């Protein structure tokens, strides 16, 4: 890459990342932290569950990160294991976050820090059994011997659905937590199970979450975040009602108050904000994401945080994510645009293909991407936008032509690299999405119809309906009457199943 571009990227690395706040920089939220601390104190006697809720950008993930630190890392604190999973916006990823939790537990059980507590044979057996059951439940959409094939060749090579029902999944995960709780009780510790963004979860994931909350053993804290706006819709309302019925508390996050805004500006940006400016920000943009966009812009422009300068920054800025991108250099903007159509998490081979990178430039650019503050590296080595609002903004800004072209490139990249990717379910669902959005309707029709049927048999009717409706639309575009009739029949049967009992699909 030309040196001048790399210099520009290095200069841009001065911004504070939009990823969840590091615990040592976490600001404010005293009342909410006290509530969570009180819930923690009761966990040893009786399992506890809590939902952290609020609109996008309000700081839910940052509070979850602070909670993880309090449980596991804080000097003089509990020094207890934390299991954390994150749900991403790709319909059909059944139990992927729960498998992340299981993987975290396995790592704890085999590490030096908690291995002496969690390394018992009973724990190891519970981990193996839960992993096996969760893997088999997702297996209906795992292909057999999938190599670098074209979209047409993918169809018809799916594995036969194993007979693993939901009840076995619930039992296996429940037994895993009970064994974990039993070990915690013997040490005076607790184990925290943290799930981020459950508003994106499949109906099956939400069902398992609800059943888990209902039967939490002593020594286990389950905390999860849920967005209250922009797509959460009735999903949040349903979750709110369910946890209330189960007797679990909700911790809603409001906008930050003036004194919290001053603290955030000083600790994270080294800016001294006066009372007048803080009060104005509290009224205009009290959520942490908007505040970060404002403070990053002030620092980028070398402006003092005066009321006049803040007014100037906010004037005509539009949505906060737009303000965040306004100060990015051109390479950063280009990377964001070209990757925004991907469904997170982003595998490095797919990213490299999308950005047309080779050799040493891959590692170089991925490091620079993370330094930009717009992207973050995930624990497994994959990537995502630092905050969902950034990706949502990029997608909205794409022209129709650009969106179609980028989805076509994404589909091609998945086909080129699938032999190097481990998440077959993620690959197939991504291909189904990208083929459709690229208007490659011949490939999209068959793949979405087949996947829709698989998810129907797994009782994930919401995902099945999304996939099957894509197949209907694709069949209409290519004028295949037989395929259209089959897709419509499958769609109608799924709708009937959602509404009430119906005979099984073929």
Short mmCIF file of C-alpha atoms in Angstrom, two decimals:
data_model
loop_
_atom_site.label_atom_id
_atom_site.label_comp_id
_atom_site.label_asym_id
_atom_site.label_seq_id
_atom_site.Cartn_x
_atom_site.Cartn_y
_atom_site.Cartn_z
CA UNK A 1 0.00 0.00 0.00
CA UNK A 2 1.38 3.49 -0.83
CA UNK A 3 3.15 5.13 2.10
CA UNK A 4 1.05 8.27 1.88
CA UNK A 5 -2.13 6.31 2.47
CA UNK A 6 -0.60 4.47 5.42
CA UNK A 7 0.46 7.82 6.89
CA UNK A 8 -3.10 9.06 6.60
CA UNK A 9 -4.40 5.96 8.34
CA UNK A 10 -1.87 6.37 11.15
CA UNK A 11 -2.97 9.97 11.68
CA UNK A 12 -6.58 8.85 11.89
CA UNK A 13 -5.75 6.40 14.69
CA UNK A 14 -6.03 9.23 17.25
CA UNK A 15 -9.80 8.84 17.69
CA UNK A 16 -11.34 6.98 20.63
CA UNK A 17 -12.87 3.68 19.51
CA UNK A 18 -16.65 3.31 19.30
CA UNK A 19 -16.33 -0.21 20.71
CA UNK A 20 -17.65 -0.84 24.25
CA UNK A 21 -15.81 1.28 26.81
CA UNK A 22 -12.89 -0.38 28.62
CA UNK A 23 -13.85 -0.92 32.28
CA UNK A 24 -11.13 1.42 33.54
CA UNK A 25 -12.63 4.24 31.44
CA UNK A 26 -16.28 3.51 32.22
CA UNK A 27 -18.09 6.65 33.37
CA UNK A 28 -21.20 7.43 35.37
CA UNK A 29 -24.15 5.03 35.73
CA UNK A 30 -23.75 4.97 39.51
CA UNK A 31 -27.38 4.04 40.16
CA UNK A 32 -27.38 1.26 37.56
CA UNK A 33 -24.08 -0.11 38.86
CA UNK A 34 -25.44 -0.17 42.40
CA UNK A 35 -28.47 -2.16 41.20
CA UNK A 36 -26.25 -4.67 39.43
CA UNK A 37 -23.98 -4.96 42.48
CA UNK A 38 -27.01 -5.70 44.66
CA UNK A 39 -28.12 -8.41 42.21
CA UNK A 40 -24.60 -9.88 42.30
CA UNK A 41 -24.71 -10.07 46.08
CA UNK A 42 -27.83 -12.28 45.95
CA UNK A 43 -26.52 -14.67 43.31
CA UNK A 44 -24.77 -17.04 45.70
CA UNK A 45 -28.04 -17.90 47.45
CA UNK A 46 -30.29 -17.95 44.40
CA UNK A 47 -29.57 -17.72 40.67
CA UNK A 48 -30.20 -14.24 39.31
CA UNK A 49 -31.11 -12.88 35.85
CA UNK A 50 -31.22 -9.25 34.75
CA UNK A 51 -31.95 -7.49 31.46
CA UNK A 52 -30.07 -4.29 30.59
CA UNK A 53 -32.17 -2.34 28.11
CA UNK A 54 -32.15 0.92 26.22
CA UNK A 55 -32.09 2.52 22.77
CA UNK A 56 -29.13 2.02 20.41
CA UNK A 57 -25.93 3.76 21.49
CA UNK A 58 -26.99 4.19 25.12
CA UNK A 59 -24.11 2.09 26.52
CA UNK A 60 -25.60 -1.36 27.16
CA UNK A 61 -22.55 -3.29 25.95
CA UNK A 62 -20.21 -1.02 27.90
CA UNK A 63 -22.14 -1.69 31.11
CA UNK A 64 -21.96 -5.43 30.39
CA UNK A 65 -18.18 -5.09 29.96
CA UNK A 66 -17.97 -3.26 33.29
CA UNK A 67 -19.97 -6.07 34.92
CA UNK A 68 -17.59 -8.67 33.50
CA UNK A 69 -14.66 -6.75 34.99
CA UNK A 70 -16.36 -6.52 38.40
CA UNK A 71 -16.92 -10.27 38.51
CA UNK A 72 -13.60 -11.49 37.13
CA UNK A 73 -10.87 -8.86 37.10
CA UNK A 74 -11.32 -6.15 39.72
CA UNK A 75 -8.51 -6.31 42.31
CA UNK A 76 -9.96 -7.50 45.60
CA UNK A 77 -13.17 -8.48 43.84
CA UNK A 78 -14.83 -11.84 43.22
CA UNK A 79 -12.20 -13.23 40.81
CA UNK A 80 -14.92 -15.46 39.35
CA UNK A 81 -15.33 -16.90 35.83
CA UNK A 82 -17.24 -14.92 33.19
CA UNK A 83 -18.79 -16.51 30.11
CA UNK A 84 -19.70 -14.06 27.36
CA UNK A 85 -21.51 -14.45 24.04
CA UNK A 86 -22.61 -11.94 21.42
CA UNK A 87 -25.52 -12.27 19.01
CA UNK A 88 -25.07 -10.84 15.52
CA UNK A 89 -27.59 -9.74 12.94
CA UNK A 90 -27.81 -12.80 10.70
CA UNK A 91 -31.15 -14.65 10.91
CA UNK A 92 -30.76 -18.36 11.43
CA UNK A 93 -27.61 -18.54 13.56
CA UNK A 94 -29.21 -20.96 16.01
CA UNK A 95 -27.52 -21.14 19.42
CA UNK A 96 -24.26 -19.64 18.12
CA UNK A 97 -23.99 -17.34 21.15
CA UNK A 98 -24.73 -20.23 23.51
CA UNK A 99 -21.92 -22.17 21.87
CA UNK A 100 -19.65 -19.18 22.52
CA UNK A 101 -20.59 -19.45 26.19
CA UNK A 102 -19.77 -23.15 26.18
CA UNK A 103 -16.43 -22.44 24.48
CA UNK A 104 -15.63 -19.82 27.11
CA UNK A 105 -16.40 -22.31 29.85
CA UNK A 106 -14.16 -24.91 28.22
CA UNK A 107 -11.31 -22.37 28.09
CA UNK A 108 -11.80 -21.55 31.77
CA UNK A 109 -11.86 -25.26 32.67
CA UNK A 110 -8.55 -25.89 30.92
CA UNK A 111 -6.75 -22.68 31.89
CA UNK A 112 -4.50 -22.19 34.87
CA UNK A 113 -6.66 -19.52 36.42
CA UNK A 114 -9.86 -21.51 36.95
CA UNK A 115 -8.73 -24.99 35.93
CA UNK A 116 -8.39 -26.16 39.53
CA UNK A 117 -12.06 -25.31 40.13
CA UNK A 118 -13.66 -26.13 36.79
CA UNK A 119 -11.43 -28.96 35.60
CA UNK A 120 -13.39 -31.75 37.31
CA UNK A 121 -14.47 -34.78 35.28
CA UNK A 122 -18.11 -33.90 35.89
CA UNK A 123 -17.61 -30.43 34.44
CA UNK A 124 -15.67 -31.75 31.46
CA UNK A 125 -18.39 -34.27 30.69
CA UNK A 126 -21.13 -31.65 30.96
CA UNK A 127 -19.18 -29.37 28.57
CA UNK A 128 -18.65 -32.15 26.02
CA UNK A 129 -22.29 -33.23 26.13
CA UNK A 130 -23.66 -29.69 25.79
CA UNK A 131 -21.30 -28.93 22.91
CA UNK A 132 -22.32 -32.12 21.10
CA UNK A 133 -26.04 -31.43 21.49
CA UNK A 134 -25.78 -27.77 20.45
CA UNK A 135 -23.68 -28.72 17.41
CA UNK A 136 -26.09 -31.43 16.31
CA UNK A 137 -29.10 -29.15 16.61
CA UNK A 138 -27.56 -26.76 14.09
CA UNK A 139 -26.41 -29.62 11.84
CA UNK A 140 -29.47 -29.65 9.52
CA UNK A 141 -27.93 -26.75 7.64
CA UNK A 142 -24.38 -28.06 7.73
CA UNK A 143 -23.33 -29.30 4.27
CA UNK A 144 -21.45 -32.53 3.69
CA UNK A 145 -18.01 -32.10 2.15
CA UNK A 146 -18.62 -28.49 1.10
CA UNK A 147 -15.63 -27.25 -0.86
CA UNK A 148 -15.18 -24.34 -3.22
CA UNK A 149 -18.29 -24.96 -5.28
CA UNK A 150 -20.65 -22.70 -7.17
CA UNK A 151 -24.08 -21.77 -5.88
CA UNK A 152 -25.80 -24.33 -8.11
CA UNK A 153 -23.60 -27.17 -6.86
CA UNK A 154 -24.20 -26.37 -3.19
CA UNK A 155 -27.83 -27.49 -3.38
CA UNK A 156 -28.50 -31.13 -2.54
CA UNK A 157 -25.41 -31.87 -0.45
CA UNK A 158 -26.85 -31.11 2.97
CA UNK A 159 -26.48 -33.54 5.83
CA UNK A 160 -29.55 -35.41 7.01
CA UNK A 161 -31.14 -33.79 10.03
CA UNK A 162 -30.15 -35.64 13.21
CA UNK A 163 -32.85 -36.45 15.70
CA UNK A 164 -31.93 -33.89 18.34
CA UNK A 165 -34.93 -32.03 19.66
CA UNK A 166 -35.12 -28.77 21.56
CA UNK A 167 -35.81 -30.54 24.86
CA UNK A 168 -32.39 -32.18 24.70
CA UNK A 169 -30.77 -28.80 24.09
CA UNK A 170 -32.53 -27.28 27.06
CA UNK A 171 -31.61 -30.25 29.26
CA UNK A 172 -27.95 -30.25 28.21
CA UNK A 173 -27.44 -26.52 28.72
CA UNK A 174 -29.38 -26.61 31.99
CA UNK A 175 -27.23 -29.46 33.33
CA UNK A 176 -24.12 -27.53 32.33
CA UNK A 177 -25.20 -24.52 34.38
CA UNK A 178 -26.23 -26.64 37.35
CA UNK A 179 -22.82 -28.32 37.41
CA UNK A 180 -21.18 -24.91 37.14
CA UNK A 181 -23.34 -23.58 39.96
CA UNK A 182 -22.49 -26.57 42.14
CA UNK A 183 -18.76 -25.93 41.70
CA UNK A 184 -19.22 -22.23 42.44
CA UNK A 185 -21.09 -23.00 45.66
CA UNK A 186 -18.09 -24.96 46.88
CA UNK A 187 -15.77 -21.98 46.49
CA UNK A 188 -17.95 -19.03 47.50
CA UNK A 189 -17.70 -17.60 44.01
CA UNK A 190 -20.32 -17.01 41.34
CA UNK A 191 -20.20 -17.45 37.56
CA UNK A 192 -21.51 -14.68 35.31
CA UNK A 193 -23.14 -15.59 32.00
CA UNK A 194 -23.37 -12.52 29.77
CA UNK A 195 -25.26 -12.26 26.46
CA UNK A 196 -25.15 -9.16 24.27
CA UNK A 197 -27.89 -8.01 21.84
CA UNK A 198 -30.59 -10.61 22.46
CA UNK A 199 -33.02 -8.55 20.36
CA UNK A 200 -31.20 -10.08 17.36
CA UNK A 201 -31.66 -13.65 18.61
CA UNK A 202 -33.69 -16.30 16.79
CA UNK A 203 -36.94 -17.45 18.34
CA UNK A 204 -35.18 -20.63 19.46
CA UNK A 205 -32.41 -18.68 21.17
CA UNK A 206 -34.98 -16.54 22.97
CA UNK A 207 -36.83 -19.68 24.02
CA UNK A 208 -33.66 -21.19 25.47
CA UNK A 209 -32.87 -17.89 27.19
CA UNK A 210 -36.33 -17.78 28.75
CA UNK A 211 -36.12 -21.41 29.90
CA UNK A 212 -32.65 -20.79 31.33
CA UNK A 213 -33.86 -17.76 33.30
CA UNK A 214 -36.71 -19.88 34.67
CA UNK A 215 -34.35 -22.50 36.09
CA UNK A 216 -31.15 -20.73 37.11
CA UNK A 217 -29.19 -22.53 39.84
CA UNK A 218 -27.58 -20.74 42.82
CA UNK A 219 -24.21 -19.26 41.96
CA UNK A 220 -25.15 -18.25 38.40
CA UNK A 221 -25.80 -14.69 37.23
CA UNK A 222 -27.34 -14.32 33.76
CA UNK A 223 -27.20 -10.75 32.42
CA UNK A 224 -28.21 -9.80 28.89
CA UNK A 225 -28.76 -6.67 26.85
CA UNK A 226 -31.74 -5.83 24.67
CA UNK A 227 -32.30 -2.87 22.35
CA UNK A 228 -35.60 -1.05 22.79
CA UNK A 229 -35.71 0.71 19.42
CA UNK A 230 -34.83 0.40 15.72
CA UNK A 231 -35.86 -3.15 14.97
CA UNK A 232 -36.35 -4.58 18.44
CA UNK A 233 -40.06 -3.75 18.22
CA UNK A 234 -42.35 -6.33 19.74
CA UNK A 235 -39.32 -8.55 20.45
CA UNK A 236 -38.31 -6.23 23.27
CA UNK A 237 -41.88 -5.89 24.53
CA UNK A 238 -42.23 -9.68 24.61
CA UNK A 239 -38.90 -10.13 26.38
CA UNK A 240 -39.80 -7.44 28.90
CA UNK A 241 -43.09 -9.15 29.72
CA UNK A 242 -41.47 -12.58 29.98
CA UNK A 243 -38.71 -11.57 32.39
CA UNK A 244 -41.22 -9.63 34.48
CA UNK A 245 -43.39 -12.76 34.73
CA UNK A 246 -40.30 -14.72 35.78
CA UNK A 247 -39.58 -12.20 38.53
CA UNK A 248 -36.32 -10.93 37.02
CA UNK A 249 -35.43 -7.23 37.07
CA UNK A 250 -34.78 -4.88 34.19
CA UNK A 251 -32.14 -2.16 34.33
CA UNK A 252 -33.10 0.48 31.72
CA UNK A 253 -30.43 2.98 30.72
CA UNK A 254 -31.40 6.64 30.27
CA UNK A 255 -29.27 9.33 28.66
CA UNK A 256 -26.19 10.47 30.54
CA UNK A 257 -26.53 13.39 32.93
CA UNK A 258 -24.38 16.53 32.85
CA UNK A 259 -21.90 15.41 35.53
CA UNK A 260 -21.49 12.02 33.78
CA UNK A 261 -20.86 13.79 30.48
CA UNK A 262 -18.13 15.90 32.08
CA UNK A 263 -16.55 12.77 33.53
CA UNK A 264 -16.67 10.99 30.16
CA UNK A 265 -15.10 13.94 28.33
CA UNK A 266 -12.24 14.15 30.81
CA UNK A 267 -11.49 10.46 31.29
CA UNK A 268 -11.84 9.28 27.70
CA UNK A 269 -10.92 12.38 25.67
CA UNK A 270 -8.98 14.61 28.09
CA UNK A 271 -11.46 17.43 27.43
CA UNK A 272 -12.66 19.82 30.14
CA UNK A 273 -16.34 20.46 29.53
CA UNK A 274 -18.02 23.28 31.45
CA UNK A 275 -21.43 23.18 33.10
CA UNK A 276 -23.13 25.06 30.26
CA UNK A 277 -21.74 22.80 27.53
CA UNK A 278 -22.48 19.65 29.56
CA UNK A 279 -26.06 20.75 30.13
CA UNK A 280 -26.49 21.45 26.44
CA UNK A 281 -25.13 18.00 25.53
CA UNK A 282 -27.38 16.33 28.11
CA UNK A 283 -30.36 17.89 26.39
CA UNK A 284 -29.19 17.41 22.80
CA UNK A 285 -27.35 14.05 22.77
CA UNK A 286 -27.21 12.29 26.10
CA UNK A 287 -26.39 8.84 24.72
CA UNK A 288 -22.71 7.81 24.86
CA UNK A 289 -22.45 7.03 21.14
CA UNK A 290 -23.55 10.55 20.14
CA UNK A 291 -21.28 12.07 22.77
CA UNK A 292 -18.32 10.09 21.48
CA UNK A 293 -19.00 11.25 17.92
CA UNK A 294 -19.10 14.84 19.14
CA UNK A 295 -15.95 14.59 21.28
CA UNK A 296 -14.01 12.72 18.58
CA UNK A 297 -14.93 15.45 16.11
CA UNK A 298 -13.86 18.23 18.48
CA UNK A 299 -10.53 16.55 19.09
CA UNK A 300 -10.02 15.83 15.39
CA UNK A 301 -10.62 19.50 14.55
CA UNK A 302 -8.54 20.73 17.48
CA UNK A 303 -11.49 22.62 18.98
CA UNK A 304 -12.18 23.38 22.64
CA UNK A 305 -15.48 21.91 23.95
CA UNK A 306 -17.19 25.27 24.26
CA UNK A 307 -20.95 25.66 23.77
CA UNK A 308 -20.27 27.53 20.52
CA UNK A 309 -18.00 24.84 19.10
CA UNK A 310 -20.32 22.05 20.18
CA UNK A 311 -23.24 23.83 18.54
CA UNK A 312 -21.19 24.18 15.36
CA UNK A 313 -20.24 20.48 15.38
CA UNK A 314 -23.79 19.30 15.95
CA UNK A 315 -25.39 21.71 13.49
CA UNK A 316 -26.34 19.90 10.31
CA UNK A 317 -24.46 16.77 11.39
CA UNK A 318 -27.49 14.54 10.93
CA UNK A 319 -27.30 11.22 12.74
CA UNK A 320 -24.33 10.63 15.08
CA UNK A 321 -22.89 7.85 12.92
CA UNK A 322 -22.67 10.32 10.04
CA UNK A 323 -20.66 12.64 12.27
CA UNK A 324 -18.37 9.75 13.17
CA UNK A 325 -17.66 9.02 9.50
CA UNK A 326 -17.23 12.68 8.56
CA UNK A 327 -13.80 12.78 10.22
CA UNK A 328 -12.59 9.47 8.78
CA UNK A 329 -9.91 9.54 6.10
CA UNK A 330 -10.70 8.21 2.64
CA UNK A 331 -9.20 4.72 3.14
CA UNK A 332 -11.25 4.28 6.32
CA UNK A 333 -14.43 5.34 4.57
CA UNK A 334 -13.71 2.99 1.67
CA UNK A 335 -13.11 0.02 3.99
CA UNK A 336 -16.34 0.72 5.86
CA UNK A 337 -18.35 0.98 2.65
CA UNK A 338 -16.96 -2.19 1.12
CA UNK A 339 -17.43 -4.29 4.27
CA UNK A 340 -20.81 -2.98 5.42
CA UNK A 341 -22.82 -5.51 3.38
CA UNK A 342 -21.18 -8.44 5.20
CA UNK A 343 -22.97 -10.16 8.04
CA UNK A 344 -20.78 -10.07 11.17
CA UNK A 345 -18.60 -11.60 12.36
CA UNK A 346 -16.28 -10.94 9.38
CA UNK A 347 -13.81 -13.73 8.66
CA UNK A 348 -10.39 -12.42 7.65
CA UNK A 349 -10.26 -14.34 4.32
CA UNK A 350 -13.58 -12.81 3.27
CA UNK A 351 -12.47 -9.34 4.35
CA UNK A 352 -9.21 -9.69 2.45
CA UNK A 353 -11.10 -10.74 -0.66
CA UNK A 354 -13.56 -7.85 -0.36
CA UNK A 355 -10.71 -5.35 0.06
CA UNK A 356 -8.55 -7.08 -2.59
CA UNK A 357 -5.67 -7.61 -0.18
CA UNK A 358 -2.87 -10.16 -0.39
CA UNK A 359 0.06 -11.33 1.69
CA UNK A 360 1.48 -9.01 4.33
CA UNK A 361 -1.01 -6.26 3.53
CA UNK A 362 -3.79 -8.30 5.17
CA UNK A 363 -2.26 -8.14 8.66
CA UNK A 364 -1.21 -4.54 8.13
CA UNK A 365 -4.64 -3.34 7.11
CA UNK A 366 -6.54 -5.29 9.76
CA UNK A 367 -4.37 -3.65 12.42
CA UNK A 368 -5.03 -0.22 10.93
CA UNK A 369 -8.75 -0.93 10.73
CA UNK A 370 -8.90 -1.63 14.44
CA UNK A 371 -6.87 1.48 15.23
CA UNK A 372 -9.33 3.62 13.25
CA UNK A 373 -11.94 3.14 16.00
CA UNK A 374 -14.57 2.09 13.46
CA UNK A 375 -13.81 -1.66 13.60
CA UNK A 376 -13.02 -4.07 16.42
CA UNK A 377 -11.32 -7.44 16.57
CA UNK A 378 -13.44 -10.18 18.16
CA UNK A 379 -12.07 -12.80 20.60
CA UNK A 380 -11.98 -15.48 17.89
CA UNK A 381 -9.86 -13.34 15.54
CA UNK A 382 -12.75 -12.20 13.35
CA UNK A 383 -13.92 -8.60 12.98
CA UNK A 384 -17.03 -6.45 13.22
CA UNK A 385 -17.89 -2.77 13.14
CA UNK A 386 -17.05 -1.20 16.49
CA UNK A 387 -20.74 -0.37 16.95
CA UNK A 388 -23.82 -1.63 15.03
CA UNK A 389 -24.94 1.96 14.39
CA UNK A 390 -21.85 2.47 12.22
CA UNK A 391 -22.66 -0.47 9.98
CA UNK A 392 -26.34 0.45 9.81
CA UNK A 393 -25.38 3.97 8.69
CA UNK A 394 -23.04 2.67 5.99
CA UNK A 395 -25.71 0.38 4.59
CA UNK A 396 -28.26 3.18 4.42
CA UNK A 397 -25.80 5.43 2.59
CA UNK A 398 -25.16 2.93 -0.22
CA UNK A 399 -26.79 3.61 -3.57
CA UNK A 400 -28.88 0.82 -5.05
CA UNK A 401 -26.20 0.08 -7.62
CA UNK A 402 -23.40 0.01 -5.07
CA UNK A 403 -25.41 -2.26 -2.77
CA UNK A 404 -26.05 -4.73 -5.58
CA UNK A 405 -22.43 -4.73 -6.72
CA UNK A 406 -21.01 -5.15 -3.20
CA UNK A 407 -23.35 -8.05 -2.46
CA UNK A 408 -22.27 -9.71 -5.70
CA UNK A 409 -18.64 -9.32 -4.66
CA UNK A 410 -19.44 -10.67 -1.19
CA UNK A 411 -21.11 -13.76 -2.65
CA UNK A 412 -18.09 -14.33 -4.90
CA UNK A 413 -15.71 -13.91 -1.93
CA UNK A 414 -17.59 -16.48 0.14
CA UNK A 415 -17.52 -18.95 -2.74
CA UNK A 416 -13.79 -18.38 -3.24
CA UNK A 417 -12.85 -18.73 0.43
CA UNK A 418 -15.42 -21.15 1.86
CA UNK A 419 -12.90 -24.00 2.00
CA UNK A 420 -10.95 -21.86 4.51
CA UNK A 421 -13.93 -20.88 6.66
CA UNK A 422 -15.03 -22.84 9.73
CA UNK A 423 -18.60 -21.61 10.18
CA UNK A 424 -20.54 -23.50 7.49
CA UNK A 425 -23.89 -22.29 8.77
CA UNK A 426 -22.69 -18.69 8.61
CA UNK A 427 -21.35 -19.30 5.09
CA UNK A 428 -24.61 -20.69 3.74
CA UNK A 429 -26.80 -18.05 5.34
CA UNK A 430 -24.47 -15.32 4.11
CA UNK A 431 -24.52 -16.73 0.59
CA UNK A 432 -28.32 -16.92 0.66
CA UNK A 433 -28.45 -13.27 1.72
CA UNK A 434 -25.80 -11.99 -0.72
CA UNK A 435 -27.18 -13.87 -3.74
CA UNK A 436 -30.58 -12.34 -3.09
CA UNK A 437 -29.34 -8.79 -2.50
CA UNK A 438 -27.06 -9.07 -5.55
CA UNK A 439 -30.15 -9.94 -7.60
CA UNK A 440 -28.59 -13.27 -8.57
CA UNK A 441 -32.05 -14.75 -8.34
CA UNK A 442 -31.29 -18.10 -9.96
CA UNK A 443 -28.84 -19.01 -7.19
CA UNK A 444 -30.85 -17.24 -4.50
CA UNK A 445 -34.12 -19.07 -5.21
CA UNK A 446 -32.83 -22.62 -4.71
CA UNK A 447 -30.55 -21.89 -1.77
CA UNK A 448 -33.07 -19.81 0.18
CA UNK A 449 -35.84 -22.35 -0.45
CA UNK A 450 -33.69 -25.24 0.76
CA UNK A 451 -32.51 -23.39 3.84
CA UNK A 452 -36.05 -22.24 4.58
CA UNK A 453 -37.18 -25.84 4.66
CA UNK A 454 -34.34 -26.83 6.98
CA UNK A 455 -35.22 -24.08 9.44
CA UNK A 456 -38.87 -25.03 9.25
CA UNK A 457 -37.97 -28.53 10.43
CA UNK A 458 -35.95 -26.99 13.24
CA UNK A 459 -38.98 -24.94 14.33
CA UNK A 460 -37.26 -21.61 13.71
CA UNK A 461 -40.29 -20.34 11.82
CA UNK A 462 -39.25 -16.68 11.74
CA UNK A 463 -36.02 -17.48 9.90
CA UNK A 464 -37.77 -20.05 7.71
CA UNK A 465 -40.28 -17.40 6.62
CA UNK A 466 -37.58 -14.82 5.78
CA UNK A 467 -35.65 -17.33 3.67
CA UNK A 468 -38.72 -18.73 1.94
CA UNK A 469 -40.05 -15.27 1.09
CA UNK A 470 -36.73 -14.56 -0.60
CA UNK A 471 -37.21 -17.75 -2.61
CA UNK A 472 -40.70 -16.59 -3.64
CA UNK A 473 -39.40 -13.21 -4.79
CA UNK A 474 -36.46 -14.81 -6.62
CA UNK A 475 -38.71 -17.30 -8.42
CA UNK A 476 -40.94 -14.44 -9.52
CA UNK A 477 -37.95 -12.61 -10.99
CA UNK A 478 -36.66 -15.58 -12.97
CA UNK A 479 -40.15 -16.66 -14.10
CA UNK A 480 -39.85 -20.26 -12.84
CA UNK A 481 -43.48 -21.24 -12.28
CA UNK A 482 -42.75 -24.64 -10.74
CA UNK A 483 -40.24 -23.19 -8.29
CA UNK A 484 -42.61 -20.32 -7.50
CA UNK A 485 -45.45 -22.72 -6.70
CA UNK A 486 -43.20 -24.77 -4.39
CA UNK A 487 -41.93 -21.65 -2.63
CA UNK A 488 -45.42 -20.25 -2.15
CA UNK A 489 -46.65 -23.56 -0.76
CA UNK A 490 -43.74 -23.69 1.69
CA UNK A 491 -44.35 -20.05 2.69
CA UNK A 492 -48.05 -20.68 3.33
CA UNK A 493 -47.32 -23.75 5.45
CA UNK A 494 -44.82 -21.79 7.54
CA UNK A 495 -47.36 -19.01 8.06
CA UNK A 496 -49.93 -21.57 9.15
CA UNK A 497 -47.43 -23.08 11.57
CA UNK A 498 -46.78 -19.65 13.07
CA UNK A 499 -50.51 -19.08 13.42
CA UNK A 500 -51.32 -22.55 14.79
CA UNK A 501 -50.96 -26.34 14.34
CA UNK A 502 -50.54 -27.64 10.80
CA UNK A 503 -49.45 -30.85 9.10
CA UNK A 504 -45.75 -31.28 8.58
CA UNK A 505 -44.05 -30.01 5.44
CA UNK A 506 -43.11 -32.76 2.93
#
